Coordinates of C-alpha atoms in Angstrom, one line a residue:
M30 CA 41.8 11.8 -19.2
P31 CA 40.2 8.6 -18.0
N32 CA 41.1 5.4 -19.8
R33 CA 37.7 4.3 -21.2
S34 CA 39.1 1.0 -22.4
R35 CA 39.1 -0.2 -18.8
A36 CA 36.0 -0.9 -16.9
P37 CA 35.8 1.0 -13.6
K38 CA 36.4 -0.9 -10.4
I39 CA 33.4 -2.4 -8.7
K40 CA 32.9 -0.8 -5.3
T41 CA 30.8 -2.4 -2.6
I42 CA 28.0 0.0 -1.4
T43 CA 28.5 0.5 2.3
D44 CA 26.9 3.8 3.0
I45 CA 23.6 5.3 1.7
K46 CA 22.5 8.5 3.4
M47 CA 18.8 9.5 3.4
P48 CA 18.6 13.1 1.9
E49 CA 17.7 15.8 4.4
I50 CA 14.0 16.0 5.1
Q51 CA 12.4 19.1 6.4
E52 CA 9.4 18.6 8.8
L53 CA 6.9 21.4 9.4
R54 CA 3.2 21.8 10.2
L55 CA 0.4 23.8 8.5
D56 CA -1.7 26.2 10.4
N57 CA -4.2 23.4 11.2
G58 CA -1.5 21.1 12.5
I59 CA -1.2 18.8 9.5
P60 CA 2.4 17.5 9.3
V61 CA 4.3 18.2 6.1
Y62 CA 7.5 16.4 5.0
V63 CA 9.5 18.4 2.5
V64 CA 11.9 16.8 0.0
A65 CA 13.5 20.0 -1.5
M66 CA 16.1 18.6 -3.8
G67 CA 14.7 19.1 -7.3
T68 CA 16.5 21.0 -10.1
Q69 CA 13.6 21.0 -12.5
E70 CA 10.6 23.4 -12.0
V71 CA 8.2 20.6 -11.1
L72 CA 6.4 19.6 -7.9
K73 CA 4.7 16.6 -6.5
V74 CA 2.3 16.8 -3.6
E75 CA 0.9 13.7 -1.9
V76 CA -1.9 14.0 0.7
I77 CA -2.3 10.8 2.7
F78 CA -5.1 9.8 5.0
K79 CA -5.6 6.7 7.2
G80 CA -8.6 5.7 5.0
G81 CA -8.0 2.2 3.7
R82 CA -9.6 -1.1 4.3
P83 CA -8.8 -1.4 8.0
Y84 CA -10.8 1.7 8.7
E85 CA -14.0 0.9 6.7
H86 CA -17.4 0.8 8.2
K87 CA -18.6 -1.1 5.1
K88 CA -16.8 -3.3 2.6
L89 CA -15.4 -1.5 -0.4
S90 CA -16.3 1.9 0.9
S91 CA -12.6 2.9 0.9
R92 CA -12.1 2.0 -2.8
A93 CA -15.4 3.6 -3.8
T94 CA -14.6 6.8 -1.9
S95 CA -11.2 7.2 -3.4
A96 CA -12.4 6.4 -6.9
L97 CA -15.2 9.1 -6.8
L98 CA -13.2 11.9 -5.1
R99 CA -12.5 13.6 -8.4
E100 CA -15.8 12.9 -10.0
G101 CA -17.2 16.3 -8.9
T102 CA -16.9 18.9 -6.2
Q103 CA -18.9 21.8 -4.8
N104 CA -17.8 24.0 -7.8
Y105 CA -16.7 21.6 -10.5
N106 CA -18.0 18.5 -12.2
S107 CA -15.6 15.7 -13.2
A108 CA -15.2 17.0 -16.8
E109 CA -14.4 20.6 -15.6
L110 CA -11.9 19.3 -13.1
A111 CA -10.2 17.2 -15.8
E112 CA -10.2 20.1 -18.3
K113 CA -8.6 22.5 -15.8
L114 CA -5.9 20.1 -14.8
D115 CA -5.1 19.3 -18.5
Y116 CA -5.0 23.0 -19.3
Y117 CA -2.2 23.6 -16.8
G118 CA -0.3 20.4 -17.8
S119 CA -1.0 18.8 -14.4
S120 CA -2.3 15.5 -13.2
L121 CA -4.2 14.4 -10.1
A122 CA -3.9 10.7 -9.3
I123 CA -5.9 8.9 -6.6
P124 CA -4.1 5.5 -6.4
Y125 CA -5.7 2.8 -4.3
H126 CA -3.8 1.5 -1.3
T127 CA -4.9 -1.2 1.1
D128 CA -4.2 0.8 4.3
T129 CA -4.3 4.4 3.2
A130 CA -6.2 6.8 0.9
S131 CA -4.0 9.3 -1.0
L132 CA -4.1 12.0 -3.6
T133 CA -1.1 12.8 -5.7
L134 CA -0.8 16.1 -7.6
L135 CA 2.0 16.7 -10.2
S136 CA 2.4 20.3 -11.4
L137 CA 4.9 22.7 -12.9
N138 CA 5.9 25.3 -10.4
K139 CA 4.6 28.1 -12.5
H140 CA 1.1 26.7 -12.5
F141 CA 1.1 25.4 -8.9
N142 CA -1.1 28.3 -7.6
H143 CA -3.7 27.4 -10.2
V144 CA -4.0 23.7 -9.6
L145 CA -3.5 23.4 -5.9
P146 CA -6.9 24.9 -5.1
L147 CA -8.4 22.1 -7.2
L148 CA -6.7 19.6 -5.0
G149 CA -8.1 21.4 -2.0
E150 CA -11.6 21.2 -3.4
V151 CA -11.4 17.5 -4.1
I152 CA -10.3 16.9 -0.5
K153 CA -12.7 19.3 1.2
T154 CA -15.9 19.3 -0.8
P155 CA -16.3 16.2 -3.0
S156 CA -20.0 15.8 -4.1
F157 CA -20.1 12.1 -4.8
P158 CA -22.8 12.4 -7.5
E159 CA -25.3 9.5 -7.5
H160 CA -25.0 8.9 -11.2
E161 CA -21.2 8.7 -10.9
L162 CA -21.5 6.1 -8.1
Q163 CA -23.9 4.0 -10.2
A164 CA -21.5 4.2 -13.1
F165 CA -18.6 3.2 -10.8
I166 CA -20.6 0.2 -9.6
Q167 CA -21.4 -0.9 -13.1
R168 CA -17.8 -0.6 -14.3
S169 CA -16.5 -2.4 -11.3
V170 CA -18.9 -5.3 -11.6
Q171 CA -18.0 -5.6 -15.3
H172 CA -14.3 -5.6 -14.5
L173 CA -14.9 -8.1 -11.8
Q174 CA -16.5 -10.5 -14.2
V175 CA -13.5 -10.2 -16.5
D176 CA -11.1 -10.7 -13.6
L177 CA -12.8 -13.8 -12.4
S178 CA -12.2 -15.4 -15.7
K179 CA -8.4 -15.1 -15.1
S180 CA -6.9 -18.0 -13.2
D181 CA -4.1 -15.8 -11.6
V182 CA -6.7 -13.4 -10.2
V183 CA -8.8 -16.2 -8.7
A184 CA -5.8 -17.8 -7.2
Y185 CA -4.7 -14.6 -5.5
R186 CA -8.2 -13.9 -4.2
Q187 CA -8.5 -17.4 -2.7
I188 CA -5.1 -17.5 -1.0
T189 CA -5.3 -14.1 0.6
E190 CA -8.7 -15.2 2.0
M191 CA -7.1 -18.3 3.4
F192 CA -4.4 -16.2 5.1
F193 CA -6.6 -13.7 6.8
G194 CA -10.2 -14.9 6.6
P195 CA -13.2 -13.7 4.6
E196 CA -14.0 -10.8 7.0
H197 CA -10.6 -9.4 7.5
P198 CA -9.8 -6.2 5.6
Y199 CA -6.8 -7.9 4.0
G200 CA -8.8 -11.1 3.3
Y201 CA -12.3 -10.2 2.1
N202 CA -13.0 -10.3 -1.7
S203 CA -15.1 -8.0 -3.7
T204 CA -18.3 -9.4 -5.2
A205 CA -21.0 -8.0 -7.4
E206 CA -23.3 -8.0 -4.4
T207 CA -20.9 -5.9 -2.2
Y208 CA -20.5 -3.4 -5.0
N209 CA -24.3 -3.1 -5.5
Q210 CA -24.8 -2.6 -1.7
L211 CA -22.8 0.6 -1.8
T212 CA -24.7 3.9 -1.3
R213 CA -23.8 7.5 -1.6
E214 CA -24.3 7.8 2.2
D215 CA -21.5 5.2 2.7
L216 CA -19.1 7.3 0.8
L217 CA -20.1 10.5 2.6
Q218 CA -19.6 8.7 5.9
H219 CA -16.3 7.3 5.0
H220 CA -15.1 10.7 3.8
S221 CA -16.4 12.8 6.7
S222 CA -15.0 10.4 9.3
L223 CA -11.5 9.8 7.8
F224 CA -10.6 12.7 5.6
T225 CA -9.8 15.0 8.5
K226 CA -6.8 17.1 9.5
D227 CA -6.1 14.9 12.5
N228 CA -5.8 11.9 10.2
C229 CA -3.7 13.4 7.5
L230 CA -0.1 14.0 6.5
I231 CA 1.5 15.6 3.4
I232 CA 4.7 14.9 1.5
I233 CA 5.9 17.5 -1.0
S234 CA 8.9 17.0 -3.3
G235 CA 10.6 18.7 -6.2
K236 CA 11.6 22.3 -6.5
V237 CA 10.1 23.3 -3.2
T238 CA 10.4 27.1 -2.4
P239 CA 9.1 29.2 0.5
E240 CA 6.5 30.5 -1.9
V241 CA 5.3 27.0 -2.6
L242 CA 5.0 26.2 1.1
E243 CA 3.0 29.4 1.6
Q244 CA 0.6 28.4 -1.1
L245 CA 0.3 24.9 0.4
N246 CA -0.6 26.3 3.8
E247 CA -3.1 28.7 2.3
Q248 CA -5.0 26.0 0.5
L249 CA -4.6 22.9 2.8
G250 CA -3.8 24.6 6.2
H251 CA -7.5 25.7 6.5
G252 CA -10.9 24.2 5.8
I253 CA -10.2 20.5 6.5
P254 CA -12.3 19.5 9.4
S255 CA -11.2 18.0 12.7
G256 CA -11.7 14.4 13.5
V257 CA -10.9 11.5 15.7
I258 CA -7.8 9.3 14.8
P259 CA -9.4 6.1 13.8
E260 CA -8.9 2.6 15.2
P261 CA -8.5 -0.2 12.7
S262 CA -11.0 -3.1 12.6
L263 CA -9.0 -6.3 12.2
I264 CA -11.2 -9.4 12.5
L265 CA -8.6 -12.2 12.1
E266 CA -9.8 -15.8 11.7
E267 CA -7.0 -18.2 12.4
A268 CA -7.2 -21.2 10.2
P269 CA -4.9 -24.2 9.5
P270 CA -3.1 -24.5 6.2
Q271 CA -5.5 -25.3 3.4
H272 CA -5.1 -26.8 -0.1
L273 CA -7.6 -25.9 -2.8
L274 CA -8.0 -26.9 -6.4
I275 CA -10.4 -24.9 -8.5
S276 CA -11.2 -26.5 -11.8
K277 CA -11.3 -24.4 -15.0
P278 CA -11.6 -27.0 -17.8
D279 CA -11.1 -24.6 -20.7
S280 CA -7.9 -23.1 -19.2
L281 CA -4.7 -23.5 -21.1
Q282 CA -2.6 -22.7 -18.1
S283 CA -2.9 -23.3 -14.3
A284 CA -2.2 -20.6 -11.7
I285 CA -0.3 -21.7 -8.6
R286 CA -0.1 -19.9 -5.3
I287 CA 1.7 -21.3 -2.3
G288 CA 2.4 -19.4 0.9
F289 CA 1.5 -18.4 4.5
R290 CA 0.5 -15.4 6.6
T291 CA 3.5 -13.5 8.0
F292 CA 3.7 -10.1 9.9
D293 CA 4.3 -6.4 9.5
R294 CA 7.6 -4.6 9.0
H295 CA 8.2 -4.2 12.8
H296 CA 8.5 -8.0 13.4
P297 CA 12.1 -8.9 14.3
D298 CA 12.3 -11.5 11.5
F299 CA 10.9 -9.3 8.8
F300 CA 14.3 -8.2 7.3
D301 CA 15.8 -11.7 7.4
L302 CA 12.7 -13.2 5.8
S303 CA 12.8 -10.5 3.1
I304 CA 16.4 -11.6 2.3
L305 CA 15.3 -15.2 2.1
N306 CA 12.5 -14.1 -0.2
V307 CA 14.9 -12.5 -2.6
I308 CA 17.1 -15.6 -2.8
L309 CA 14.1 -17.9 -3.4
G310 CA 12.1 -15.9 -5.9
G311 CA 12.5 -12.2 -5.4
Y312 CA 14.5 -11.2 -8.5
F313 CA 15.5 -12.5 -11.9
G314 CA 18.5 -14.5 -10.6
S315 CA 16.5 -16.2 -7.9
R316 CA 16.4 -20.0 -7.3
L317 CA 12.8 -20.4 -8.6
M318 CA 13.5 -18.4 -11.8
T319 CA 16.7 -20.3 -12.5
N320 CA 15.2 -23.7 -12.0
I321 CA 11.6 -23.4 -13.3
R322 CA 12.0 -20.8 -16.1
E323 CA 15.6 -21.0 -17.2
E324 CA 16.3 -24.7 -16.8
K325 CA 12.8 -26.3 -17.1
G326 CA 11.1 -23.8 -19.4
Y327 CA 7.8 -24.3 -17.7
T328 CA 6.9 -20.7 -17.4
Y329 CA 7.7 -17.1 -18.4
N330 CA 7.6 -15.9 -14.9
I331 CA 7.7 -17.3 -11.4
Y332 CA 8.3 -15.3 -8.3
S333 CA 8.0 -15.1 -4.5
T334 CA 6.9 -12.0 -2.7
L335 CA 6.8 -10.8 0.9
D336 CA 3.8 -8.4 1.2
A337 CA 3.9 -6.2 4.3
M338 CA 0.8 -4.2 5.1
Q339 CA 0.5 -1.8 8.0
F340 CA -0.9 -4.4 10.4
D341 CA 0.0 -7.8 9.0
G342 CA 1.6 -9.5 6.0
C343 CA 1.9 -12.6 3.9
F344 CA 4.5 -14.5 1.8
Y345 CA 3.6 -16.4 -1.3
I346 CA 5.0 -18.0 -4.5
G347 CA 3.2 -17.4 -7.7
T348 CA 3.4 -18.6 -11.3
E349 CA 1.3 -19.7 -14.3
V350 CA 2.3 -22.9 -16.1
G351 CA 1.0 -25.2 -18.7
N352 CA -1.5 -27.7 -17.3
E353 CA 0.9 -30.6 -18.1
F354 CA 3.7 -28.9 -15.9
V355 CA 1.7 -28.3 -12.7
A356 CA 2.8 -31.5 -10.9
D357 CA 6.5 -31.1 -11.5
T358 CA 6.4 -27.3 -10.9
R359 CA 4.9 -28.0 -7.4
T360 CA 7.6 -30.6 -6.9
Q361 CA 10.4 -28.2 -7.9
I362 CA 9.1 -25.4 -5.7
Y363 CA 9.2 -27.5 -2.7
L364 CA 12.6 -28.9 -3.7
E365 CA 14.0 -25.4 -3.7
M366 CA 12.6 -24.8 -0.2
D367 CA 14.3 -28.1 0.8
R368 CA 17.6 -26.9 -0.6
L369 CA 17.5 -23.6 1.3
R370 CA 16.7 -25.5 4.6
E371 CA 19.4 -28.1 4.1
E372 CA 22.2 -26.4 2.3
L373 CA 24.1 -23.2 2.9
V374 CA 24.0 -20.5 0.1
D375 CA 27.4 -20.2 -1.5
E376 CA 29.3 -16.9 -1.4
D377 CA 28.9 -16.1 -5.1
E378 CA 25.2 -16.3 -5.0
L379 CA 25.1 -14.4 -1.8
E380 CA 27.2 -11.6 -3.3
M381 CA 25.0 -11.4 -6.4
M382 CA 21.9 -11.1 -4.2
R383 CA 23.5 -8.6 -1.9
N384 CA 24.6 -6.3 -4.8
Y385 CA 21.1 -6.5 -6.3
I386 CA 19.5 -5.4 -3.0
L387 CA 22.1 -2.6 -2.4
G388 CA 21.5 -1.4 -6.0
N389 CA 17.8 -1.2 -5.3
Y390 CA 18.5 0.9 -2.2
L391 CA 20.4 3.4 -4.4
T392 CA 17.5 3.8 -6.7
M393 CA 15.3 4.7 -3.7
I394 CA 17.2 8.0 -3.3
D395 CA 17.6 8.7 -7.1
G396 CA 15.7 12.0 -7.4
P397 CA 13.2 13.8 -5.3
F398 CA 10.2 11.8 -6.3
N399 CA 11.9 8.5 -5.5
V400 CA 12.9 9.9 -2.1
A401 CA 9.2 10.9 -1.6
E402 CA 8.1 7.3 -2.3
L403 CA 10.6 6.0 0.3
L404 CA 9.5 8.7 2.7
R405 CA 5.9 7.6 2.2
L406 CA 6.8 4.1 3.3
L407 CA 8.7 5.3 6.4
V408 CA 6.0 7.7 7.7
T409 CA 3.0 5.5 7.0
E410 CA 4.6 2.5 8.5
N411 CA 6.1 4.4 11.5
L412 CA 9.7 3.5 10.6
P413 CA 12.7 5.6 11.5
F414 CA 14.4 7.8 9.0
T415 CA 17.5 5.7 9.6
E416 CA 15.8 2.7 8.1
L417 CA 17.7 2.9 4.8
Q418 CA 21.1 2.9 6.3
D419 CA 20.0 0.3 8.8
S420 CA 18.9 -1.9 5.9
V421 CA 22.3 -1.4 4.2
D422 CA 24.1 -2.5 7.4
L423 CA 21.9 -5.5 7.8
T424 CA 22.3 -6.5 4.1
L425 CA 26.1 -6.4 4.5
A426 CA 25.8 -8.6 7.6
V427 CA 23.7 -11.4 6.0
T428 CA 25.4 -14.8 6.1
P429 CA 24.6 -18.2 4.6
E430 CA 23.8 -19.4 8.1
S431 CA 21.3 -16.6 8.8
I432 CA 19.5 -17.4 5.5
Q433 CA 19.4 -21.1 6.3
A434 CA 18.0 -20.3 9.8
M435 CA 15.1 -18.4 8.3
A436 CA 14.5 -21.2 5.8
Q437 CA 14.4 -23.7 8.5
K438 CA 12.0 -21.5 10.5
Y439 CA 9.6 -20.5 7.8
L440 CA 9.9 -22.6 4.7
I441 CA 7.9 -25.6 6.1
P442 CA 5.7 -27.4 3.6
E443 CA 3.2 -28.5 6.2
K444 CA 2.5 -24.9 7.1
M445 CA 1.9 -23.7 3.6
S446 CA -1.5 -23.0 2.1
E447 CA -1.9 -23.8 -1.6
V448 CA -4.3 -22.8 -4.4
I449 CA -4.2 -24.2 -7.9
V450 CA -6.6 -22.8 -10.5
G451 CA -6.8 -24.5 -13.9
K452 CA -7.6 -27.6 -15.8
A453 CA -7.8 -30.4 -13.1

């Protein structure tokens, strides 16, 4: 019997294998990636199209098209679709992604043959009713008005526009005017040009059986039209670093965003910069969190993030602090950058960060749905299936010197853009 009075030995994670992924094609050529490792009678199907912002012919058409896909089809209105899905204990989510359009169906195996045809209808024959479009526009404009009263939202909108420019798909911001300019024809055009079999891939996970794959082919292997693989439209406006103060006299807190434009996941510095990001502000034990939250008590949350989109990326630090703490918070942020440029990270801190990252890698393969999420990243970003083990090896190889080199290369105050929204 194990001695439960003793804690188990801590073992360094050195090897994480990606579960076996089956690749096949439907009759119409759509690639399907199968994660058949579930023990429960449940399935998840995600259908992904290159249909996000980089492929728009008109601003916001990708968001509007995704939002209205399930608001009516050739045979069902929105209420009927929702009722049928609820009856079978299923859900159909259409989350918004910057680069892609996707539909995610969750279903019990025993009801899969009843709900999969509904997914097929939503993909093939959405009706985009005019009254639903007008309701979407009205709701979106109302939500936008609320969002623009929030300092953190305004700060994020401004700094991403600084990074990419107001016409870039990653940089433009929604306005009431751009919502009101949307028409039903815009949605029909976006759907017909991008929701095609040549622009599609499918990930299915859970208790996947041969019968399930036959049903998938029957419903989605036919009827989705052909199309041309789209070329992204990326109008990048290079601009020098900018500093912007937006006054909100009634605000009790100020939102701070500091950062710079980076690159996609294929850049040779991406991994090392992601490690630097974790040390600086990427987890609860980070430098920024320890200094500005734990020691100074200026904020509940401060973080840094490295956002990687399909064609570009950005790094920024974000927090909301009391107006009286803005000046010293800025000072402390730049001091933490200075420390990373000038001093080597000690081994204890490096080990804690390394264990945090390796633990996150383990959660990525914890169950079929988590594996499907990882797989989504790999196939949409054109990364190899060895990426997980490669990342483990690179994490184990990180040194204080490699972290300092990244800090000296990228954490340069003169190259940072900065936005502060609050009581000036």
